[in-house]
Amino acid sequence: MGKKDKHRQDAQARTLAEQADRHLLYEMSVQCPEVDIALYNRVFKSLRGRPPVSVREDFCGTAYFSTEWCRRYPERTAVGVDLDPEVLAWARDHNLAGQPESVQKRIKLLQQNVLEVTAPKVDVVSVMNFSFWVWKTRAELERYCRVIHQTLGKEGVAFLEIYGGTEAMMVAKDKRKVDDFTYMWEQAEFNPITHETLCHIHFRFKDGSKLKRAFTYDWRLWTIPEVRECLYAAGFKTVDCYWLDVDTDRYHKSEREEQQLAFLAYLAAAK
Ligand SMILES: C[S@@+](CC[C@H](N)C(=O)[O-])C[C@H]1O[C@@H](n2cnc3c(N)ncnc32)[C@H](O)[C@@H]1O
C-alpha cells in the first residue's frame, strides 16, 4: 500500500469526533456576534448619540466577535484579550487570516490576564458567554469591574452577559442539534452554599462518536443583583438589564420579569 492510500485509509478510519475542530464547533453552537453587535450598537447609540467605534473583547477565545466587529464596519477597531496562546493562535489562523489586510490591521490580540489590561481606552468592553464567572469571590469580581471602568473611555459602556433561572442552580443536561452535530451542555456540579458550578460542553456526531468535555468551566454562578452591585461599587453610573426574548433573539431593557427555567441577559454598565 502506498503512503497516500495509507493516509486516505487512516482518514477514513477516523471518527467524526477525531476529525472535528472544537473551536469551530463552539463558534457554531454558542456564538452569534450579529446579535451582540446589534445590542451594543443600539444601547451605546441611545446613551451617547453616536455609534461605538472601539471594542475590547475580554476572554476573547477565537476572537470571532472582534473579527465580525471590524469586518462589518470599516472604521471600527478591536482588541481581543485571552490568557490561552492556543486559542489565540487558532483565532489568527482561522478568523483573522481569512480577512483582508484592511480588517486584520484593526484587530489586535493580547495574550494577557484581563485583570492586567491597562490600555487602550475603548468605547465598549464586551464580556460574553459568562466568562467573568471565573471570579469566585466578590473581591475578585469588584477588582475586575474596576479594571473595566478604568479602561473605558469617558463615554464607555461595558456589556456583561449572564445566565440564570431555576435550572441554572441544578445539576442538569441540555442538548440541541446544530448543523449536522449535537451540542450538549452539562452542569455537572452545583454547590448551593458557594454557588460554584462545574460545566462541560460535549459534542456528538452522526457516526455516534463523541467529543467529551471539549470545554470545561469551573465557575461561580453570579446573580444579576450581585453583579450590578459590583459594577456600581466600581464607579459605573447606570447598570441596565437587557433581557433576551428567545423568540425574536432581541434584548429589551427590563426591571421585572417572570422567573424562568433558564434565561439569558446582558448588563450594560455606563460610565
Ligand atoms: C467561555 S470562553 C469565552 C470565549 C468567547 N469569548 C465567547 O464568548 O464565547 C472563556 C475564555 O476565557 C479565557 N480566560 C479565562 N480566564 C482568563 C483571564 N483571567 N484572562 C484572560 N482570559 C481568560 C480562556 O482561555 C477562554 O478562552
PDB file of C-alpha atoms and ligand atoms in Angstrom:
ATOM      1  CA  MET A   1       0.000   0.000   0.000  1.00  0.00           C
ATOM      2  CA  GLY A   2       1.380   3.437  -0.984  1.00  0.00           C
ATOM      3  CA  LYS A   3       1.742   6.256   1.518  1.00  0.00           C
ATOM      4  CA  LYS A   4      -1.170   8.194   0.011  1.00  0.00           C
ATOM      5  CA  ASP A   5      -3.528   5.188   0.182  1.00  0.00           C
ATOM      6  CA  LYS A   6      -2.484   4.562   3.773  1.00  0.00           C
ATOM      7  CA  HIS A   7      -3.185   8.215   4.636  1.00  0.00           C
ATOM      8  CA  ARG A   8      -6.589   8.045   2.919  1.00  0.00           C
ATOM      9  CA  GLN A   9      -7.456   4.842   4.774  1.00  0.00           C
ATOM     10  CA  ASP A  10      -6.379   6.400   8.115  1.00  0.00           C
ATOM     11  CA  ALA A  11      -8.563   9.463   7.428  1.00  0.00           C
ATOM     12  CA  GLN A  12     -11.491   7.208   6.596  1.00  0.00           C
ATOM     13  CA  ALA A  13     -10.941   5.184   9.766  1.00  0.00           C
ATOM     14  CA  ARG A  14     -11.048   8.308  11.943  1.00  0.00           C
ATOM     15  CA  THR A  15     -14.355   9.080  13.590  1.00  0.00           C
ATOM     16  CA  LEU A  16     -16.071  12.419  13.042  1.00  0.00           C
ATOM     17  CA  ALA A  17     -15.160  13.330  16.635  1.00  0.00           C
ATOM     18  CA  GLU A  18     -11.483  12.699  15.879  1.00  0.00           C
ATOM     19  CA  GLN A  19     -11.649  14.895  12.804  1.00  0.00           C
ATOM     20  CA  ALA A  20     -13.593  17.710  14.495  1.00  0.00           C
ATOM     21  CA  ASP A  21     -12.248  21.129  15.397  1.00  0.00           C
ATOM     22  CA  ARG A  22     -13.617  22.005  18.847  1.00  0.00           C
ATOM     23  CA  HIS A  23     -13.203  25.754  18.379  1.00  0.00           C
ATOM     24  CA  LEU A  24     -15.207  25.742  15.172  1.00  0.00           C
ATOM     25  CA  LEU A  25     -17.939  23.641  16.798  1.00  0.00           C
ATOM     26  CA  TYR A  26     -18.016  26.085  19.734  1.00  0.00           C
ATOM     27  CA  GLU A  27     -18.433  29.100  17.456  1.00  0.00           C
ATOM     28  CA  MET A  28     -21.229  27.383  15.546  1.00  0.00           C
ATOM     29  CA  SER A  29     -23.019  26.321  18.739  1.00  0.00           C
ATOM     30  CA  VAL A  30     -22.868  29.239  21.123  1.00  0.00           C
ATOM     31  CA  GLN A  31     -21.798  32.384  19.330  1.00  0.00           C
ATOM     32  CA  CYS A  32     -23.909  34.797  17.305  1.00  0.00           C
ATOM     33  CA  PRO A  33     -21.906  38.041  17.057  1.00  0.00           C
ATOM     34  CA  GLU A  34     -24.526  39.820  14.961  1.00  0.00           C
ATOM     35  CA  VAL A  35     -26.991  39.665  17.877  1.00  0.00           C
ATOM     36  CA  ASP A  36     -24.390  41.043  20.333  1.00  0.00           C
ATOM     37  CA  ILE A  37     -23.275  43.763  17.925  1.00  0.00           C
ATOM     38  CA  ALA A  38     -26.886  44.835  17.299  1.00  0.00           C
ATOM     39  CA  LEU A  39     -27.437  45.215  21.056  1.00  0.00           C
ATOM     40  CA  TYR A  40     -24.188  47.119  21.671  1.00  0.00           C
ATOM     41  CA  ASN A  41     -24.902  49.478  18.736  1.00  0.00           C
ATOM     42  CA  ARG A  42     -28.438  50.203  19.919  1.00  0.00           C
ATOM     43  CA  VAL A  43     -27.630  50.728  23.609  1.00  0.00           C
ATOM     44  CA  PHE A  44     -24.463  52.749  23.002  1.00  0.00           C
ATOM     45  CA  LYS A  45     -26.235  54.998  20.486  1.00  0.00           C
ATOM     46  CA  SER A  46     -29.164  55.588  22.844  1.00  0.00           C
ATOM     47  CA  LEU A  47     -26.759  56.602  25.646  1.00  0.00           C
ATOM     48  CA  ARG A  48     -24.163  58.570  23.691  1.00  0.00           C
ATOM     49  CA  GLY A  49     -25.904  59.671  20.497  1.00  0.00           C
ATOM     50  CA  ARG A  50     -23.260  58.082  18.266  1.00  0.00           C
ATOM     51  CA  PRO A  51     -22.241  54.571  17.283  1.00  0.00           C
ATOM     52  CA  PRO A  52     -19.381  52.879  19.180  1.00  0.00           C
ATOM     53  CA  VAL A  53     -16.050  52.558  17.368  1.00  0.00           C
ATOM     54  CA  SER A  54     -13.542  50.713  19.563  1.00  0.00           C
ATOM     55  CA  VAL A  55     -14.181  47.482  21.460  1.00  0.00           C
ATOM     56  CA  ARG A  56     -12.207  45.278  23.789  1.00  0.00           C
ATOM     57  CA  GLU A  57     -13.365  41.684  23.819  1.00  0.00           C
ATOM     58  CA  ASP A  58     -12.310  40.218  27.171  1.00  0.00           C
ATOM     59  CA  PHE A  59     -11.906  36.407  27.342  1.00  0.00           C
ATOM     60  CA  CYS A  60     -11.972  36.601  23.530  1.00  0.00           C
ATOM     61  CA  GLY A  61     -11.213  32.951  22.734  1.00  0.00           C
ATOM     62  CA  THR A  62     -11.264  32.647  18.940  1.00  0.00           C
ATOM     63  CA  ALA A  63     -11.930  36.406  18.520  1.00  0.00           C
ATOM     64  CA  TYR A  64     -14.956  35.641  16.366  1.00  0.00           C
ATOM     65  CA  PHE A  65     -16.770  38.685  17.762  1.00  0.00           C
ATOM     66  CA  SER A  66     -13.780  41.042  17.252  1.00  0.00           C
ATOM     67  CA  THR A  67     -13.395  39.850  13.681  1.00  0.00           C
ATOM     68  CA  GLU A  68     -17.072  40.464  12.924  1.00  0.00           C
ATOM     69  CA  TRP A  69     -16.969  43.880  14.633  1.00  0.00           C
ATOM     70  CA  CYS A  70     -14.155  45.019  12.315  1.00  0.00           C
ATOM     71  CA  ARG A  71     -15.353  43.170   9.195  1.00  0.00           C
ATOM     72  CA  ARG A  72     -18.801  44.774   9.300  1.00  0.00           C
ATOM     73  CA  TYR A  73     -17.661  48.374   9.953  1.00  0.00           C
ATOM     74  CA  PRO A  74     -14.588  49.806   8.189  1.00  0.00           C
ATOM     75  CA  GLU A  75     -13.863  52.449  10.875  1.00  0.00           C
ATOM     76  CA  ARG A  76     -14.031  50.087  13.873  1.00  0.00           C
ATOM     77  CA  THR A  77     -11.195  48.588  15.922  1.00  0.00           C
ATOM     78  CA  ALA A  78     -10.992  45.637  18.300  1.00  0.00           C
ATOM     79  CA  VAL A  79      -8.633  44.335  20.957  1.00  0.00           C
ATOM     80  CA  GLY A  80      -9.118  40.712  21.989  1.00  0.00           C
ATOM     81  CA  VAL A  81      -7.680  39.511  25.304  1.00  0.00           C
ATOM     82  CA  ASP A  82      -7.200  35.905  26.333  1.00  0.00           C
ATOM     83  CA  LEU A  83      -4.747  34.017  28.522  1.00  0.00           C
ATOM     84  CA  ASP A  84      -4.569  30.953  26.305  1.00  0.00           C
ATOM     85  CA  PRO A  85      -1.965  31.036  23.490  1.00  0.00           C
ATOM     86  CA  GLU A  86      -3.528  28.013  21.770  1.00  0.00           C
ATOM     87  CA  VAL A  87      -6.909  29.661  21.219  1.00  0.00           C
ATOM     88  CA  LEU A  88      -5.256  32.938  20.131  1.00  0.00           C
ATOM     89  CA  ALA A  89      -3.206  31.047  17.535  1.00  0.00           C
ATOM     90  CA  TRP A  90      -6.456  29.475  16.306  1.00  0.00           C
ATOM     91  CA  ALA A  91      -8.006  32.956  16.136  1.00  0.00           C
ATOM     92  CA  ARG A  92      -5.144  34.216  13.969  1.00  0.00           C
ATOM     93  CA  ASP A  93      -5.138  31.166  11.665  1.00  0.00           C
ATOM     94  CA  HIS A  94      -8.886  30.783  11.239  1.00  0.00           C
ATOM     95  CA  ASN A  95     -10.587  34.123  11.814  1.00  0.00           C
ATOM     96  CA  LEU A  96      -8.051  36.871  11.165  1.00  0.00           C
ATOM     97  CA  ALA A  97      -6.253  35.079   8.318  1.00  0.00           C
ATOM     98  CA  GLY A  98      -9.481  34.869   6.316  1.00  0.00           C
ATOM     99  CA  GLN A  99      -9.881  38.658   6.344  1.00  0.00           C
ATOM    100  CA  PRO A 100      -8.305  41.273   4.065  1.00  0.00           C
ATOM    101  CA  GLU A 101      -5.364  43.282   5.412  1.00  0.00           C
ATOM    102  CA  SER A 102      -7.683  46.296   5.904  1.00  0.00           C
ATOM    103  CA  VAL A 103      -9.648  44.291   8.503  1.00  0.00           C
ATOM    104  CA  GLN A 104      -6.718  42.395  10.067  1.00  0.00           C
ATOM    105  CA  LYS A 105      -4.798  45.582  10.845  1.00  0.00           C
ATOM    106  CA  ARG A 106      -7.669  46.859  13.020  1.00  0.00           C
ATOM    107  CA  ILE A 107      -7.688  43.745  15.265  1.00  0.00           C
ATOM    108  CA  LYS A 108      -5.099  43.347  17.997  1.00  0.00           C
ATOM    109  CA  LEU A 109      -4.862  40.181  20.082  1.00  0.00           C
ATOM    110  CA  LEU A 110      -3.262  40.252  23.525  1.00  0.00           C
ATOM    111  CA  GLN A 111      -2.198  37.141  25.424  1.00  0.00           C
ATOM    112  CA  GLN A 112      -2.844  38.544  28.852  1.00  0.00           C
ATOM    113  CA  ASN A 113      -4.853  38.246  32.036  1.00  0.00           C
ATOM    114  CA  VAL A 114      -7.868  40.553  31.652  1.00  0.00           C
ATOM    115  CA  LEU A 115      -7.088  41.920  35.130  1.00  0.00           C
ATOM    116  CA  GLU A 116      -3.814  43.317  33.853  1.00  0.00           C
ATOM    117  CA  VAL A 117      -5.057  45.261  30.845  1.00  0.00           C
ATOM    118  CA  THR A 118      -4.384  48.999  31.123  1.00  0.00           C
ATOM    119  CA  ALA A 119      -4.746  50.341  27.551  1.00  0.00           C
ATOM    120  CA  PRO A 120      -6.079  51.386  25.114  1.00  0.00           C
ATOM    121  CA  LYS A 121      -9.216  53.133  26.378  1.00  0.00           C
ATOM    122  CA  VAL A 122     -12.218  51.893  24.436  1.00  0.00           C
ATOM    123  CA  ASP A 123     -15.885  52.692  23.823  1.00  0.00           C
ATOM    124  CA  VAL A 124     -17.089  49.188  24.623  1.00  0.00           C
ATOM    125  CA  VAL A 125     -15.857  46.288  26.755  1.00  0.00           C
ATOM    126  CA  SER A 126     -17.580  43.055  25.808  1.00  0.00           C
ATOM    127  CA  VAL A 127     -17.719  40.093  28.200  1.00  0.00           C
ATOM    128  CA  MET A 128     -19.655  37.312  26.545  1.00  0.00           C
ATOM    129  CA  ASN A 129     -20.756  33.864  27.496  1.00  0.00           C
ATOM    130  CA  PHE A 130     -20.495  34.418  31.257  1.00  0.00           C
ATOM    131  CA  SER A 131     -16.699  34.396  31.135  1.00  0.00           C
ATOM    132  CA  PHE A 132     -16.417  36.663  34.189  1.00  0.00           C
ATOM    133  CA  TRP A 133     -17.758  33.758  36.255  1.00  0.00           C
ATOM    134  CA  VAL A 134     -14.114  32.637  36.627  1.00  0.00           C
ATOM    135  CA  TRP A 135     -14.033  35.065  39.567  1.00  0.00           C
ATOM    136  CA  LYS A 136     -15.063  33.183  42.675  1.00  0.00           C
ATOM    137  CA  THR A 137     -15.183  35.979  45.248  1.00  0.00           C
ATOM    138  CA  ARG A 138     -16.802  39.393  45.466  1.00  0.00           C
ATOM    139  CA  ALA A 139     -13.341  40.966  45.913  1.00  0.00           C
ATOM    140  CA  GLU A 140     -12.181  39.451  42.595  1.00  0.00           C
ATOM    141  CA  LEU A 141     -15.330  40.463  40.726  1.00  0.00           C
ATOM    142  CA  GLU A 142     -15.149  44.006  42.098  1.00  0.00           C
ATOM    143  CA  ARG A 143     -11.489  44.233  41.099  1.00  0.00           C
ATOM    144  CA  TYR A 144     -12.392  43.148  37.567  1.00  0.00           C
ATOM    145  CA  CYS A 145     -15.234  45.690  37.392  1.00  0.00           C
ATOM    146  CA  ARG A 146     -12.769  48.416  38.410  1.00  0.00           C
ATOM    147  CA  VAL A 147     -10.367  47.331  35.626  1.00  0.00           C
ATOM    148  CA  ILE A 148     -13.209  47.600  33.127  1.00  0.00           C
ATOM    149  CA  HIS A 149     -14.198  51.019  34.463  1.00  0.00           C
ATOM    150  CA  GLN A 150     -10.613  52.336  34.310  1.00  0.00           C
ATOM    151  CA  THR A 151     -10.000  51.099  30.774  1.00  0.00           C
ATOM    152  CA  LEU A 152     -13.191  52.503  29.227  1.00  0.00           C
ATOM    153  CA  GLY A 153     -13.138  55.956  27.655  1.00  0.00           C
ATOM    154  CA  LYS A 154     -15.282  58.617  29.314  1.00  0.00           C
ATOM    155  CA  GLU A 155     -18.302  57.626  27.200  1.00  0.00           C
ATOM    156  CA  GLY A 156     -17.601  53.922  27.630  1.00  0.00           C
ATOM    157  CA  VAL A 157     -20.153  51.173  28.157  1.00  0.00           C
ATOM    158  CA  ALA A 158     -19.444  47.605  29.330  1.00  0.00           C
ATOM    159  CA  PHE A 159     -21.643  44.671  28.375  1.00  0.00           C
ATOM    160  CA  LEU A 160     -21.551  41.566  30.587  1.00  0.00           C
ATOM    161  CA  GLU A 161     -23.543  38.526  29.551  1.00  0.00           C
ATOM    162  CA  ILE A 162     -25.158  36.447  32.295  1.00  0.00           C
ATOM    163  CA  TYR A 163     -27.482  33.468  32.578  1.00  0.00           C
ATOM    164  CA  GLY A 164     -29.742  32.279  35.331  1.00  0.00           C
ATOM    165  CA  GLY A 165     -33.100  30.739  36.155  1.00  0.00           C
ATOM    166  CA  THR A 166     -34.088  27.876  38.407  1.00  0.00           C
ATOM    167  CA  GLU A 167     -32.321  25.252  36.287  1.00  0.00           C
ATOM    168  CA  ALA A 168     -29.036  27.176  36.425  1.00  0.00           C
ATOM    169  CA  MET A 169     -28.768  26.086  40.067  1.00  0.00           C
ATOM    170  CA  MET A 170     -29.154  22.387  39.378  1.00  0.00           C
ATOM    171  CA  VAL A 171     -27.137  19.509  38.053  1.00  0.00           C
ATOM    172  CA  ALA A 172     -28.619  19.350  34.565  1.00  0.00           C
ATOM    173  CA  LYS A 173     -28.036  18.435  30.914  1.00  0.00           C
ATOM    174  CA  ASP A 174     -29.331  20.089  27.806  1.00  0.00           C
ATOM    175  CA  LYS A 175     -28.766  19.329  24.127  1.00  0.00           C
ATOM    176  CA  ARG A 176     -29.701  20.710  20.743  1.00  0.00           C
ATOM    177  CA  LYS A 177     -28.996  19.982  17.106  1.00  0.00           C
ATOM    178  CA  VAL A 178     -26.627  22.380  15.399  1.00  0.00           C
ATOM    179  CA  ASP A 179     -25.938  21.816  11.715  1.00  0.00           C
ATOM    180  CA  ASP A 180     -25.025  18.086  11.495  1.00  0.00           C
ATOM    181  CA  PHE A 181     -23.898  17.550  15.094  1.00  0.00           C
ATOM    182  CA  THR A 182     -25.384  17.787  18.596  1.00  0.00           C
ATOM    183  CA  TYR A 183     -24.249  20.373  21.130  1.00  0.00           C
ATOM    184  CA  MET A 184     -24.508  19.158  24.723  1.00  0.00           C
ATOM    185  CA  TRP A 185     -24.340  21.420  27.790  1.00  0.00           C
ATOM    186  CA  GLU A 186     -23.771  19.764  31.155  1.00  0.00           C
ATOM    187  CA  GLN A 187     -23.946  21.404  34.561  1.00  0.00           C
ATOM    188  CA  ALA A 188     -22.080  18.603  36.296  1.00  0.00           C
ATOM    189  CA  GLU A 189     -21.899  20.173  39.772  1.00  0.00           C
ATOM    190  CA  PHE A 190     -23.643  22.981  41.609  1.00  0.00           C
ATOM    191  CA  ASN A 191     -22.898  23.870  45.222  1.00  0.00           C
ATOM    192  CA  PRO A 192     -25.762  25.948  46.711  1.00  0.00           C
ATOM    193  CA  ILE A 193     -23.526  27.194  49.517  1.00  0.00           C
ATOM    194  CA  THR A 194     -20.741  28.687  47.374  1.00  0.00           C
ATOM    195  CA  HIS A 195     -22.591  28.841  44.028  1.00  0.00           C
ATOM    196  CA  GLU A 196     -19.585  27.111  42.475  1.00  0.00           C
ATOM    197  CA  THR A 197     -20.594  25.219  39.359  1.00  0.00           C
ATOM    198  CA  LEU A 198     -18.653  22.891  37.081  1.00  0.00           C
ATOM    199  CA  CYS A 199     -19.894  22.818  33.488  1.00  0.00           C
ATOM    200  CA  HIS A 200     -18.851  20.923  30.367  1.00  0.00           C
ATOM    201  CA  ILE A 201     -19.555  21.189  26.658  1.00  0.00           C
ATOM    202  CA  HIS A 202     -19.662  17.913  24.719  1.00  0.00           C
ATOM    203  CA  PHE A 203     -20.386  17.287  21.031  1.00  0.00           C
ATOM    204  CA  ARG A 204     -21.963  14.201  19.420  1.00  0.00           C
ATOM    205  CA  PHE A 205     -21.721  13.340  15.733  1.00  0.00           C
ATOM    206  CA  LYS A 206     -23.859  11.429  13.302  1.00  0.00           C
ATOM    207  CA  ASP A 207     -21.494   8.416  13.260  1.00  0.00           C
ATOM    208  CA  GLY A 208     -22.177   8.065  17.013  1.00  0.00           C
ATOM    209  CA  SER A 209     -18.751   9.352  18.069  1.00  0.00           C
ATOM    210  CA  LYS A 210     -18.466  11.981  20.811  1.00  0.00           C
ATOM    211  CA  LEU A 211     -16.095  14.747  21.761  1.00  0.00           C
ATOM    212  CA  LYS A 212     -16.492  14.610  25.525  1.00  0.00           C
ATOM    213  CA  ARG A 213     -15.557  17.587  27.678  1.00  0.00           C
ATOM    214  CA  ALA A 214     -14.446  19.631  24.678  1.00  0.00           C
ATOM    215  CA  PHE A 215     -14.615  22.591  27.088  1.00  0.00           C
ATOM    216  CA  THR A 216     -14.834  22.689  30.895  1.00  0.00           C
ATOM    217  CA  TYR A 217     -15.723  25.705  33.020  1.00  0.00           C
ATOM    218  CA  ASP A 218     -15.018  25.964  36.729  1.00  0.00           C
ATOM    219  CA  TRP A 219     -17.210  28.898  37.640  1.00  0.00           C
ATOM    220  CA  ARG A 220     -19.173  30.668  40.314  1.00  0.00           C
ATOM    221  CA  LEU A 221     -22.757  31.314  39.294  1.00  0.00           C
ATOM    222  CA  TRP A 222     -23.336  35.017  39.874  1.00  0.00           C
ATOM    223  CA  THR A 223     -26.760  36.604  40.038  1.00  0.00           C
ATOM    224  CA  ILE A 224     -27.844  39.843  38.363  1.00  0.00           C
ATOM    225  CA  PRO A 225     -28.161  41.867  41.606  1.00  0.00           C
ATOM    226  CA  GLU A 226     -24.710  40.795  42.817  1.00  0.00           C
ATOM    227  CA  VAL A 227     -23.018  41.774  39.551  1.00  0.00           C
ATOM    228  CA  ARG A 228     -24.903  45.044  39.443  1.00  0.00           C
ATOM    229  CA  GLU A 229     -23.730  45.910  42.946  1.00  0.00           C
ATOM    230  CA  CYS A 230     -20.104  45.194  41.996  1.00  0.00           C
ATOM    231  CA  LEU A 231     -20.411  47.393  38.875  1.00  0.00           C
ATOM    232  CA  TYR A 232     -21.882  50.276  40.893  1.00  0.00           C
ATOM    233  CA  ALA A 233     -19.149  49.820  43.528  1.00  0.00           C
ATOM    234  CA  ALA A 234     -16.570  50.133  40.725  1.00  0.00           C
ATOM    235  CA  GLY A 235     -17.965  53.551  39.790  1.00  0.00           C
ATOM    236  CA  PHE A 236     -20.449  52.942  36.965  1.00  0.00           C
ATOM    237  CA  LYS A 237     -23.299  55.487  36.905  1.00  0.00           C
ATOM    238  CA  THR A 238     -26.005  53.256  35.434  1.00  0.00           C
ATOM    239  CA  VAL A 239     -26.283  49.480  35.081  1.00  0.00           C
ATOM    240  CA  ASP A 240     -29.267  48.437  32.972  1.00  0.00           C
ATOM    241  CA  CYS A 241     -30.526  44.911  32.475  1.00  0.00           C
ATOM    242  CA  TYR A 242     -31.329  43.745  28.933  1.00  0.00           C
ATOM    243  CA  TRP A 243     -33.367  40.550  28.897  1.00  0.00           C
ATOM    244  CA  LEU A 244     -33.304  38.178  25.891  1.00  0.00           C
ATOM    245  CA  ASP A 245     -36.567  37.372  24.182  1.00  0.00           C
ATOM    246  CA  VAL A 246     -35.720  33.944  22.771  1.00  0.00           C
ATOM    247  CA  ASP A 247     -38.465  34.048  20.128  1.00  0.00           C
ATOM    248  CA  THR A 248     -37.098  37.183  18.459  1.00  0.00           C
ATOM    249  CA  ASP A 249     -33.416  36.932  19.526  1.00  0.00           C
ATOM    250  CA  ARG A 250     -33.752  40.542  20.680  1.00  0.00           C
ATOM    251  CA  TYR A 251     -32.940  42.049  24.067  1.00  0.00           C
ATOM    252  CA  HIS A 252     -35.262  44.502  25.815  1.00  0.00           C
ATOM    253  CA  LYS A 253     -34.481  46.733  28.769  1.00  0.00           C
ATOM    254  CA  SER A 254     -36.267  45.399  31.819  1.00  0.00           C
ATOM    255  CA  GLU A 255     -36.602  45.699  35.590  1.00  0.00           C
ATOM    256  CA  ARG A 256     -39.203  42.969  36.159  1.00  0.00           C
ATOM    257  CA  GLU A 257     -39.563  39.505  34.622  1.00  0.00           C
ATOM    258  CA  GLU A 258     -41.148  36.171  35.476  1.00  0.00           C
ATOM    259  CA  GLN A 259     -38.669  33.608  36.775  1.00  0.00           C
ATOM    260  CA  GLN A 260     -37.787  31.013  34.127  1.00  0.00           C
ATOM    261  CA  LEU A 261     -36.083  27.635  33.997  1.00  0.00           C
ATOM    262  CA  ALA A 262     -33.298  29.376  32.090  1.00  0.00           C
ATOM    263  CA  PHE A 263     -32.769  32.934  30.939  1.00  0.00           C
ATOM    264  CA  LEU A 264     -30.076  34.960  29.191  1.00  0.00           C
ATOM    265  CA  ALA A 265     -29.465  38.639  29.842  1.00  0.00           C
ATOM    266  CA  TYR A 266     -26.877  41.371  29.490  1.00  0.00           C
ATOM    267  CA  LEU A 267     -25.883  44.018  31.995  1.00  0.00           C
ATOM    268  CA  ALA A 268     -24.982  47.297  30.277  1.00  0.00           C
ATOM    269  CA  ALA A 269     -22.814  49.395  32.602  1.00  0.00           C
ATOM    270  CA  ALA A 270     -22.286  53.018  31.583  1.00  0.00           C
ATOM    271  CA  LYS A 271     -19.736  55.496  32.972  1.00  0.00           C
TER     272      LYS A 271
HETATM  273  C1  LIG B   1     -16.054  30.806  27.859  1.00  0.00           C
HETATM  274  S1  LIG B   1     -14.591  31.105  26.868  1.00  0.00           S
HETATM  275  C2  LIG B   1     -15.171  32.516  26.050  1.00  0.00           C
HETATM  276  C3  LIG B   1     -14.967  32.518  24.557  1.00  0.00           C
HETATM  277  C4  LIG B   1     -15.668  33.664  23.827  1.00  0.00           C
HETATM  278  N1  LIG B   1     -15.322  34.965  24.363  1.00  0.00           N
HETATM  279  C5  LIG B   1     -17.173  33.531  23.896  1.00  0.00           C
HETATM  280  O1  LIG B   1     -17.851  34.472  24.257  1.00  0.00           O
HETATM  281  O2  LIG B   1     -17.729  32.523  23.570  1.00  0.00           O
HETATM  282  C6  LIG B   1     -13.516  31.692  28.105  1.00  0.00           C
HETATM  283  C7  LIG B   1     -12.128  32.150  27.652  1.00  0.00           C
HETATM  284  O3  LIG B   1     -11.556  32.927  28.708  1.00  0.00           O
HETATM  285  C8  LIG B   1     -10.155  32.712  28.769  1.00  0.00           C
HETATM  286  N2  LIG B   1      -9.726  33.136  30.125  1.00  0.00           N
HETATM  287  C9  LIG B   1     -10.013  32.562  31.324  1.00  0.00           C
HETATM  288  N3  LIG B   1      -9.527  33.303  32.335  1.00  0.00           N
HETATM  289  C10 LIG B   1      -8.931  34.391  31.782  1.00  0.00           C
HETATM  290  C11 LIG B   1      -8.279  35.551  32.297  1.00  0.00           C
HETATM  291  N4  LIG B   1      -8.122  35.744  33.616  1.00  0.00           N
HETATM  292  N5  LIG B   1      -7.799  36.470  31.433  1.00  0.00           N
HETATM  293  C12 LIG B   1      -7.931  36.305  30.087  1.00  0.00           C
HETATM  294  N6  LIG B   1      -8.568  35.228  29.537  1.00  0.00           N
HETATM  295  C13 LIG B   1      -9.054  34.290  30.363  1.00  0.00           C
HETATM  296  C14 LIG B   1      -9.996  31.248  28.430  1.00  0.00           C
HETATM  297  O4  LIG B   1      -8.699  30.976  27.927  1.00  0.00           O
HETATM  298  C15 LIG B   1     -11.111  31.050  27.379  1.00  0.00           C
HETATM  299  O5  LIG B   1     -10.599  31.199  26.073  1.00  0.00           O
END
